[in-house]
Coordinates of C-alpha atoms in Angstrom, one line a residue:
Chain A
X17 CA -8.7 -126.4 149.4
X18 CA -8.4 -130.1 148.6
X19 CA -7.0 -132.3 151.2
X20 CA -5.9 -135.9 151.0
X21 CA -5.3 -138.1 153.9
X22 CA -3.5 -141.4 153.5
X23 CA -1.5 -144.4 155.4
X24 CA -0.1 -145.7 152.3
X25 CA 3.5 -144.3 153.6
X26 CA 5.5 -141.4 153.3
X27 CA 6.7 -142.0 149.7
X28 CA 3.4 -141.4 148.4
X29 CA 3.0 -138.2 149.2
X30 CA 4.7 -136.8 145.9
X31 CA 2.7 -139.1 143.8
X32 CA -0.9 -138.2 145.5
X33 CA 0.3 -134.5 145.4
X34 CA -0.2 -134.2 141.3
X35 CA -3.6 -134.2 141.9
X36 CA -4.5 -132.2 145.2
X37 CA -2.9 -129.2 147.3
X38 CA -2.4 -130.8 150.1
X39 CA -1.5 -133.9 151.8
X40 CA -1.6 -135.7 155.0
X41 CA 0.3 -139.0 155.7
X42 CA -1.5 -141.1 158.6
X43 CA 1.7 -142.5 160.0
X44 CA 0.5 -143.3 163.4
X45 CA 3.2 -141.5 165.4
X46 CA 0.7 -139.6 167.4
X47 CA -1.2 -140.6 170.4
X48 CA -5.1 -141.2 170.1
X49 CA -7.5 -138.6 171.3
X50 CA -8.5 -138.6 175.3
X51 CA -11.4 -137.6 175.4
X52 CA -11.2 -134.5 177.2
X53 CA -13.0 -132.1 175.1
X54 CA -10.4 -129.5 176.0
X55 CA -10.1 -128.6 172.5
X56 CA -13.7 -127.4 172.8
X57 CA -13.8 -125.6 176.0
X58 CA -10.0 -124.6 176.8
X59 CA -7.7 -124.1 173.7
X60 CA -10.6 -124.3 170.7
X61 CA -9.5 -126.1 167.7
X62 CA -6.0 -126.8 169.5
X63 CA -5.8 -130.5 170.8
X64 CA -4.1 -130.5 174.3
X65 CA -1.5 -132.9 173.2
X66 CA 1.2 -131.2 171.1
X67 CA 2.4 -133.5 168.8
X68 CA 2.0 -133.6 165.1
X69 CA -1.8 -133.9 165.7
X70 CA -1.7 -130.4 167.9
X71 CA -3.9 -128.4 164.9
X72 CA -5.3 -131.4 162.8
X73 CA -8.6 -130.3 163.1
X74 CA -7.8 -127.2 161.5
X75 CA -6.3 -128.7 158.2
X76 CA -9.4 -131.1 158.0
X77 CA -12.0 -128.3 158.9
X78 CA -10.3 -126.3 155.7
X79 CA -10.5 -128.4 153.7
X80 CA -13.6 -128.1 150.9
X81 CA -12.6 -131.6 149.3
X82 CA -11.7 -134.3 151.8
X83 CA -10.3 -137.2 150.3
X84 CA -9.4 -140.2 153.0
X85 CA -7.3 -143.2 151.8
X86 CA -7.7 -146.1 154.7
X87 CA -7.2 -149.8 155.0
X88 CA -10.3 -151.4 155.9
X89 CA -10.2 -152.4 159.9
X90 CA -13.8 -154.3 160.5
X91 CA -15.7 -151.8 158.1
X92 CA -14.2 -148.7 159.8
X93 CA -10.3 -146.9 159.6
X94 CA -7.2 -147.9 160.1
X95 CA -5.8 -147.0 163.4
X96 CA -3.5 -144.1 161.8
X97 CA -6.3 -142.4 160.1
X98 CA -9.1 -142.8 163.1
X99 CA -6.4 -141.0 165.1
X100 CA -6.5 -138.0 163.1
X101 CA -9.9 -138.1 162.7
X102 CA -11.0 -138.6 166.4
X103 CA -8.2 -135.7 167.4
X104 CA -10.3 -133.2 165.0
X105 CA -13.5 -133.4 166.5
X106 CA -13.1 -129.2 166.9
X107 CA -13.9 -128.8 163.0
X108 CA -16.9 -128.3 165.1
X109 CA -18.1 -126.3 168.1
X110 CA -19.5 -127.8 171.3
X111 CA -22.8 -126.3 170.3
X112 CA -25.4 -128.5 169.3
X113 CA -27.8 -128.7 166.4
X114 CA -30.0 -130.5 164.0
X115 CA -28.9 -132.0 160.8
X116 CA -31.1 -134.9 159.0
X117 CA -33.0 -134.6 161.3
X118 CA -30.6 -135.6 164.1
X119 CA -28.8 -134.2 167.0
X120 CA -24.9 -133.0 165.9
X121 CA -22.6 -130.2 166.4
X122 CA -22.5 -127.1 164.8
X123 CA -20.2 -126.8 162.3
X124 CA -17.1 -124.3 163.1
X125 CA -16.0 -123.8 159.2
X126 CA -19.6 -124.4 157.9
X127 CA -20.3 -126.3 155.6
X128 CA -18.0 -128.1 152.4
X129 CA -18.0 -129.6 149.6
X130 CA -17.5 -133.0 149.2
X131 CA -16.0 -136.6 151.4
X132 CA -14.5 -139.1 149.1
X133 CA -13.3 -143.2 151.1
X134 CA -11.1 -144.9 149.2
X135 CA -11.1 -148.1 151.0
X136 CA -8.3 -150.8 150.3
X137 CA -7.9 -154.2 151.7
X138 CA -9.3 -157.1 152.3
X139 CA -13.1 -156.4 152.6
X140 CA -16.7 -158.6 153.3
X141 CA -20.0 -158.2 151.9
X142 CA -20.7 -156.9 155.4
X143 CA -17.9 -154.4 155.6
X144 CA -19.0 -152.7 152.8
X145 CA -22.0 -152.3 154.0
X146 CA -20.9 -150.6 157.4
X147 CA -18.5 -149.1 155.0
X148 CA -21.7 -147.4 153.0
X149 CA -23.3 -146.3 156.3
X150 CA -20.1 -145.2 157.5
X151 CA -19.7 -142.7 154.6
X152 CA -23.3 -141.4 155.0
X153 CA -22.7 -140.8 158.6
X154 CA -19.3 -139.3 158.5
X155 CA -20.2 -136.7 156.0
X156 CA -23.4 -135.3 158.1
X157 CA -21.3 -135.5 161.0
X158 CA -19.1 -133.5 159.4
X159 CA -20.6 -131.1 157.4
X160 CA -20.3 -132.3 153.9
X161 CA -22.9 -131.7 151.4
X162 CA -22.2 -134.7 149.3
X163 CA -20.1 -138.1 149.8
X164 CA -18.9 -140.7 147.8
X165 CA -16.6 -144.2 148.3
X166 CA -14.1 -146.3 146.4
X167 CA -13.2 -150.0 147.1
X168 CA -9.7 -150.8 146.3
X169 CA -8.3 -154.4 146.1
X170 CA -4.7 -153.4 147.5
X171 CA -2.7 -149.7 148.5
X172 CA -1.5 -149.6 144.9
X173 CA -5.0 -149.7 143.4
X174 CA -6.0 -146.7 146.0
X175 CA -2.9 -145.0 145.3
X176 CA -3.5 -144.9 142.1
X177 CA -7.2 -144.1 142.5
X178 CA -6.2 -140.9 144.8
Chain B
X8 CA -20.5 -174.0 186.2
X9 CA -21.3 -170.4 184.6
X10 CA -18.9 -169.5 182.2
X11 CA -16.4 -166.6 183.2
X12 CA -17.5 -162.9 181.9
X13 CA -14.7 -160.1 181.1
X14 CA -16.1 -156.6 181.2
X15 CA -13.9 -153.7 179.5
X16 CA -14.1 -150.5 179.8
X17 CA -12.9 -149.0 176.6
X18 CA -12.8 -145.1 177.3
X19 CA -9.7 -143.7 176.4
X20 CA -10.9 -141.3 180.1
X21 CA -8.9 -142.3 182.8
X22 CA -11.1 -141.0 185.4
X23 CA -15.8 -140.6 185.4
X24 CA -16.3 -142.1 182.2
X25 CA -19.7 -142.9 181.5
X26 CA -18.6 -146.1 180.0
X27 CA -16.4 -147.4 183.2
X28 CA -19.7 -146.6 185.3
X29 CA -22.3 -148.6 182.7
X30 CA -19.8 -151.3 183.0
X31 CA -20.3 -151.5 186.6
X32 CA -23.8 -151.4 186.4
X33 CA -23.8 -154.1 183.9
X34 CA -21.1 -156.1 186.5
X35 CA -24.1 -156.0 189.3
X36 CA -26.5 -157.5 186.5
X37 CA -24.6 -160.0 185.6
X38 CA -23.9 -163.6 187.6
X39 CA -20.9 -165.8 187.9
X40 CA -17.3 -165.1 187.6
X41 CA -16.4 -161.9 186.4
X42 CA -13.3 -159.8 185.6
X43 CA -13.0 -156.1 185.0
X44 CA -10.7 -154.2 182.8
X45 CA -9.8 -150.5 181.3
X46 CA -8.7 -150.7 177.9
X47 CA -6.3 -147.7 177.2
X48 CA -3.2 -148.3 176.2
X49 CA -0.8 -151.8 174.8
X50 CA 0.2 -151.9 178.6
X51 CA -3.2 -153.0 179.2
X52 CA -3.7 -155.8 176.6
X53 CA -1.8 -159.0 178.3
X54 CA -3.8 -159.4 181.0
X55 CA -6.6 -158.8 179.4
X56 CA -6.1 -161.6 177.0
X57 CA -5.3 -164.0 179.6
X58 CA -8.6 -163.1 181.2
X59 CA -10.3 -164.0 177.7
X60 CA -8.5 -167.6 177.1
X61 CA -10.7 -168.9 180.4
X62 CA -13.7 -166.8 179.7
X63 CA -16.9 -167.9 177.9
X64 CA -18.6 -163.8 177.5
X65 CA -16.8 -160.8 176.8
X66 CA -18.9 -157.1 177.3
X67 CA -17.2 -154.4 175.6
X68 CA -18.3 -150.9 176.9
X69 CA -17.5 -148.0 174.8
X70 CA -18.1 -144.8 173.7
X71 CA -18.7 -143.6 170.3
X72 CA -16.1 -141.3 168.6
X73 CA -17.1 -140.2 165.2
X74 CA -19.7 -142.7 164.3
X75 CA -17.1 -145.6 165.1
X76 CA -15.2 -147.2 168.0
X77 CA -12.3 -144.8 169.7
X78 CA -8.9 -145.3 167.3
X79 CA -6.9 -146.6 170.7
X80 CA -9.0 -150.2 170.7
X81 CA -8.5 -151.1 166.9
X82 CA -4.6 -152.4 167.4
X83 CA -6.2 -154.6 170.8
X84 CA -9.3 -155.8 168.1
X85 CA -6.2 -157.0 166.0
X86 CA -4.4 -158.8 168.7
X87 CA -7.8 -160.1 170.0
X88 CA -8.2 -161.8 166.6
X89 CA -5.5 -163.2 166.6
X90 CA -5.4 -165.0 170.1
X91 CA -9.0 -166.4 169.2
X92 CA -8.3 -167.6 165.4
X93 CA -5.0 -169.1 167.0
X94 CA -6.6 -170.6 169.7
X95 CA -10.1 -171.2 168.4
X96 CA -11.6 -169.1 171.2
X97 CA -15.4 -169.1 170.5
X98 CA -16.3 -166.4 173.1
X99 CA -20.2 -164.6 173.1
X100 CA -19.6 -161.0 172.2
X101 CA -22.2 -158.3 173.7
X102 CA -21.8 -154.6 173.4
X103 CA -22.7 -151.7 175.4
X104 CA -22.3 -148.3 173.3
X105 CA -23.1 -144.8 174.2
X106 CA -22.9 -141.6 172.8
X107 CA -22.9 -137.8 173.7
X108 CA -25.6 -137.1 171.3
X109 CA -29.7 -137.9 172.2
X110 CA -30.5 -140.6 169.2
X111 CA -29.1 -144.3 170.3
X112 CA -29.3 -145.3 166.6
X113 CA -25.9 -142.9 166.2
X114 CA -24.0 -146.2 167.4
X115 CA -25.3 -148.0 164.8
X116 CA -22.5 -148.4 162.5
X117 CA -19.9 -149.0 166.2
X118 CA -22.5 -151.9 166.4
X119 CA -21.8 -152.9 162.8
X120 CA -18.0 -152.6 163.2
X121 CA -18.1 -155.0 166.3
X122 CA -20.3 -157.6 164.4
X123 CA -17.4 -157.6 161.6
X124 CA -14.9 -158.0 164.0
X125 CA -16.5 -161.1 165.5
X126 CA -17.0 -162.5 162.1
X127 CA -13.0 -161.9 161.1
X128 CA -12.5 -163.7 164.8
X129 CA -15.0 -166.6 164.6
X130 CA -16.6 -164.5 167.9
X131 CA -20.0 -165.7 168.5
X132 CA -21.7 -162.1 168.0
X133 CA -24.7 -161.4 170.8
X134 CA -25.7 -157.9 170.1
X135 CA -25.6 -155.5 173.2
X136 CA -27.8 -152.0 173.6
X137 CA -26.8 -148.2 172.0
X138 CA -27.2 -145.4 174.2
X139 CA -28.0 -141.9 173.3
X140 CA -27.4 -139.0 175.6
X141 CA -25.0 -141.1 177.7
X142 CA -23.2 -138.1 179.6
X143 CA -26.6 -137.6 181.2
X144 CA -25.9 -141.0 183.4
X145 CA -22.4 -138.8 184.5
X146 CA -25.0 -135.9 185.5
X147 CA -27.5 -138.1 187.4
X148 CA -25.2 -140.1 189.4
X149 CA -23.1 -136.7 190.5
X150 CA -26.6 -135.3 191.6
X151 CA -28.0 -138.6 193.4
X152 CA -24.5 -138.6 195.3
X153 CA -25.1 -134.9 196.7
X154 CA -28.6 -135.0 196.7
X155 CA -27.9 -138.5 199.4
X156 CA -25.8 -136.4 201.3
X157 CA -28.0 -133.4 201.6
X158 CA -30.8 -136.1 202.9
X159 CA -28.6 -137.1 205.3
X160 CA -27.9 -133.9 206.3
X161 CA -31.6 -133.1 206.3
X162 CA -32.3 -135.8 208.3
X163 CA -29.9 -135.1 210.9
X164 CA -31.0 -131.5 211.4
X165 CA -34.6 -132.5 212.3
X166 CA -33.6 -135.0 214.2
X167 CA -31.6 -132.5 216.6
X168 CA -34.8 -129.9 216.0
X169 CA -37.5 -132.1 216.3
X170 CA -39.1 -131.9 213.0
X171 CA -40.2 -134.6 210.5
X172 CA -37.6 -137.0 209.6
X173 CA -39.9 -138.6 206.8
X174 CA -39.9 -135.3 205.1
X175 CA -36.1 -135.2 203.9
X176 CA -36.5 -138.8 203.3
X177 CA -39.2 -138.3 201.2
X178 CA -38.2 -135.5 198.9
X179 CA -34.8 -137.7 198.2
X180 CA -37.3 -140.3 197.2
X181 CA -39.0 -138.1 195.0
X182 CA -36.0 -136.7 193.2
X183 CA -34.2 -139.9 193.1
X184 CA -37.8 -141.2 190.9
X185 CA -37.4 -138.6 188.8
X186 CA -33.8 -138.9 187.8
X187 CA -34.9 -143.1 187.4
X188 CA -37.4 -142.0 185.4
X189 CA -35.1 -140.4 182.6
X190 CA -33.3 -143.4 182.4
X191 CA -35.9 -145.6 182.9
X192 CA -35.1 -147.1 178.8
X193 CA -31.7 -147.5 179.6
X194 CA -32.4 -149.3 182.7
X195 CA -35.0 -151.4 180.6
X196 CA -32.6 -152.6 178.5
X197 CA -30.1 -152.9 180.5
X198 CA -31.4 -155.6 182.3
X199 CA -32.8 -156.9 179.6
X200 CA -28.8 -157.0 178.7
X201 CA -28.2 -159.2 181.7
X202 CA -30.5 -161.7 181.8
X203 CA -29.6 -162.6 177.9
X204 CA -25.6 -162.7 178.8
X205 CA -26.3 -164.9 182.0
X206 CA -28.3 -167.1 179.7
X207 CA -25.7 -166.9 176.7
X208 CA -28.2 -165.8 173.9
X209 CA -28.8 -163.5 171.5
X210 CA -29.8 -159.9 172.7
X211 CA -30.0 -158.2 169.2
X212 CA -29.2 -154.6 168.6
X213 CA -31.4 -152.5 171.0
X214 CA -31.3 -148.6 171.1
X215 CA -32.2 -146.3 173.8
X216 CA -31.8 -142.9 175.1
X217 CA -32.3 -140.4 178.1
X218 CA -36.0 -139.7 178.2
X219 CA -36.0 -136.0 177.0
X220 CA -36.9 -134.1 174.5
X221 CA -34.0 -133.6 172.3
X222 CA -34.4 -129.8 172.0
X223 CA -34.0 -129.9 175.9
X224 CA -31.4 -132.0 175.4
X225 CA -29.6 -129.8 173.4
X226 CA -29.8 -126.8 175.7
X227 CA -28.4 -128.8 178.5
X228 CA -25.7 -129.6 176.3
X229 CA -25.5 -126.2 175.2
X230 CA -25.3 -124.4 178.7
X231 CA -22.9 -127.4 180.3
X232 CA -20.4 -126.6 177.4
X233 CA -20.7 -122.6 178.2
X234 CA -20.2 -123.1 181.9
X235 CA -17.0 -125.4 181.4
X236 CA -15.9 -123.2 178.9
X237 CA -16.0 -120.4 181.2
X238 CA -14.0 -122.0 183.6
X239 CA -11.4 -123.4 181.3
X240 CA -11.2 -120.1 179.7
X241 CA -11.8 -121.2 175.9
X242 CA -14.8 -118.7 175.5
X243 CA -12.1 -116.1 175.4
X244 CA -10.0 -117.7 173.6
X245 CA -11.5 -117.5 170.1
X246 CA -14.0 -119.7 170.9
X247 CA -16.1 -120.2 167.9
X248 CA -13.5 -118.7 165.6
X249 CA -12.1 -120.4 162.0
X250 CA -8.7 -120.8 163.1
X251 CA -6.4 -121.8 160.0
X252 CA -3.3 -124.2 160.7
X253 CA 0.1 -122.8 161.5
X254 CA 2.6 -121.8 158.6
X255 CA 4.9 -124.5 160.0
X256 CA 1.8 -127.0 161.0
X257 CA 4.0 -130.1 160.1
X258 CA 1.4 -133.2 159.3
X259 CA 0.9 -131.1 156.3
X260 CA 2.9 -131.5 152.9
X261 CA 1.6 -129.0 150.4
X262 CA 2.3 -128.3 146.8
X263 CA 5.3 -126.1 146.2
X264 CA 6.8 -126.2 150.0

């Protein structure tokens, strides 16, 4: 299953939908994660609010191909997209393993295919950089066996792109 | 006159977050005026950046949610910016990061996320320390609390019985040592933290961790997730299972529907 996730607006979805099965629009009408693990150790893979976000894990942890579409914040998301990503933290399970030789969690749809960033925005030399490092990190956290990012000068060029 | 520090606590946790408790241990550290904050929601932004137009330091303390800062302080980074390019606030930035896995260097790219913001913001960045198996500090100071209070108990009962007060005293002491002792890097550096925000300077990017083994680390983590989950329930509640998303799971737009 290929997956994109976007916050270039509603509208798009049509467009970005020619190329993928499925598509997820990073509106921001959602709350940010808490931090209470409960979707580990009460409802798994259920976040305990239930808004839109209630089974976002569950889209991104079937999901082979991952494509995210972000505007650069600092080297890292936008606040719509690090919403859904920090409410899906149950793709995994609260046990713990190694991977690159570093602690993480095990995975609780194994392992997939492939992460794509498609950053837009204004970006530094620096941000890229943190952007780079961001990528590598994100896909071991997350399982996926190979990663790859695009740098976009506006939303229309990553629209496009997508 | 020392320059006014503003501490925030940026855990989204309203309640024993290991990042509100570092930030109080960092507030004993360090001297002068000081202001403490909890960073969860918009309702929490204007007075916190009042506090920061007559402060000369700011110490963010946060955790780290999937390798970057927690979504929830990204709009307050944007309206931070803003008040300091508009103002020309020059405040020293320092960081205090920590993370639920054993490896500090996990907060690496949090620490490299901060530094940009302080270069979009003209922020003066300082550095600040990355923490790896910060939940441990949550365990330790729970068991140094009842571990007091059974001393004290202890003490009392041989004071009524007769026997040797120094005992109870001394086990406590020798628990207490061993419980410094896995934290001893974090302590390190912690003060090391404190002495370069009272002076103003440059601290760097240091990373520590809680002084185990990581594959001991790991069952810890293992068995505290098993007993919660037991009490919460979710171990029988499909625990480990691949759960697919709802038919009418509505963040989704798919091709055909």
């Amino acid at each position: 299953m290929k997956t994109v996730i976007h916050d270039l607006g509603k509208e798009q979805n049509e467009k970005i939908l020619a190329s993928t099965d499925r598509v997820v629009c990073a509106d921001g009408r959602y709350a940010p994660c808490q931090g209470c693990f409960k979707c580990w150790t009460k409802h798994p893979a259920s976040c305990a609010m239930k808004d839109v976000l209630h089974q976002a894990c569950r889209v991104l942890g079937t999901s082979d191909d991952l494509t995210i579409i972000t505007e650069n914040r600092y080297g890292s998301y936008s606040q719509a997209v690090k919403n859904i990503l920090d409410r899906s933290i149950a793709t995994s399970t609260p046990f713990s393993t190694y991977r690159k030789g570093q602690m993480h969690h095990t995975l609780r749809y194994g392992k997939r295919n492939r992460l794509h960033l498609i950053v837009y925005g204004s970006l530094t030399d620096a941000e890229k950089n943190t952007w780079q490092l961001m990528a590598e990190r994100n896909a071991i956290n997350m399982g996926f066996r190979e990663y790859s990012i695009t740098f976009c000068a506006d939303a229309e060029e990553a629209g496009r792109t997508a | 006159m020392m320059e006014k520090t503003v501490l925030i606590n940026c855990s989204p946790k309203q309640k024993l977050s290991v990042s509100g408790f570092l930030m109080k241990c960092a507030g004993v550290l360090i001297r002068g005026k000081k202001e403490y904050f909890h960073l969860r929601t918009p309702a929490d932004y204007p007075a916190i950046l009042q506090a920061l137009k007559g402060a000369g330091k700011v110490v963010f303390v946060t955790p780290l949610y999937v390798d970057s800062i927690p979504s929830h302080m990204l709009p307050f980074m944007q309206e931070m910016e803003e008040l300091c390019r508009g103002n020309g606030l020059r405040l020293k930035v320092y960081v205090i990061a920590n993370n639920g896995f054993i490896e500090g260097k996990q907060n690496e790219p949090l620490m490299q996320v901060m530094e940009n913001f302080c270069a979009r913001s003209g922020l003066t960045w300082c550095g600040g320390i990355g923490i790896g198996g910060g939940v441990m500090l949550n365990v330790e100071r729970i068991m140094i609390t009842v571990m007091f209070g059974l001393m004290l108990l202890n003490v009392l009962l041989s004071a009524v019985q007769g026997g040797d007060v120094l005992d109870a005293v001394l086990s406590f002491g020798k628990s207490l040592l061993g419980l410094v002792i896995l934290a001893c890097g974090i302590i390190a550096f912690g003060i090391r933290l404190a002495v370069h925000i009272n002076r103003g300077t440059d601290a760097g990017k240091k990373y520590t961790r809680i002084m185990l083994p990581s594959f001991v680390f790991i069952a810890f983590a293992d068995i505290f997730f098993i007993i919660v989950s037991v009490l919460q329930g979710g171990i029988f509640r499909g625990w480990l299972s691949r759960f697919q998303p709802d038919a009418g799971c509505s963040i989704i737009t798919e091709n055909g529907k």
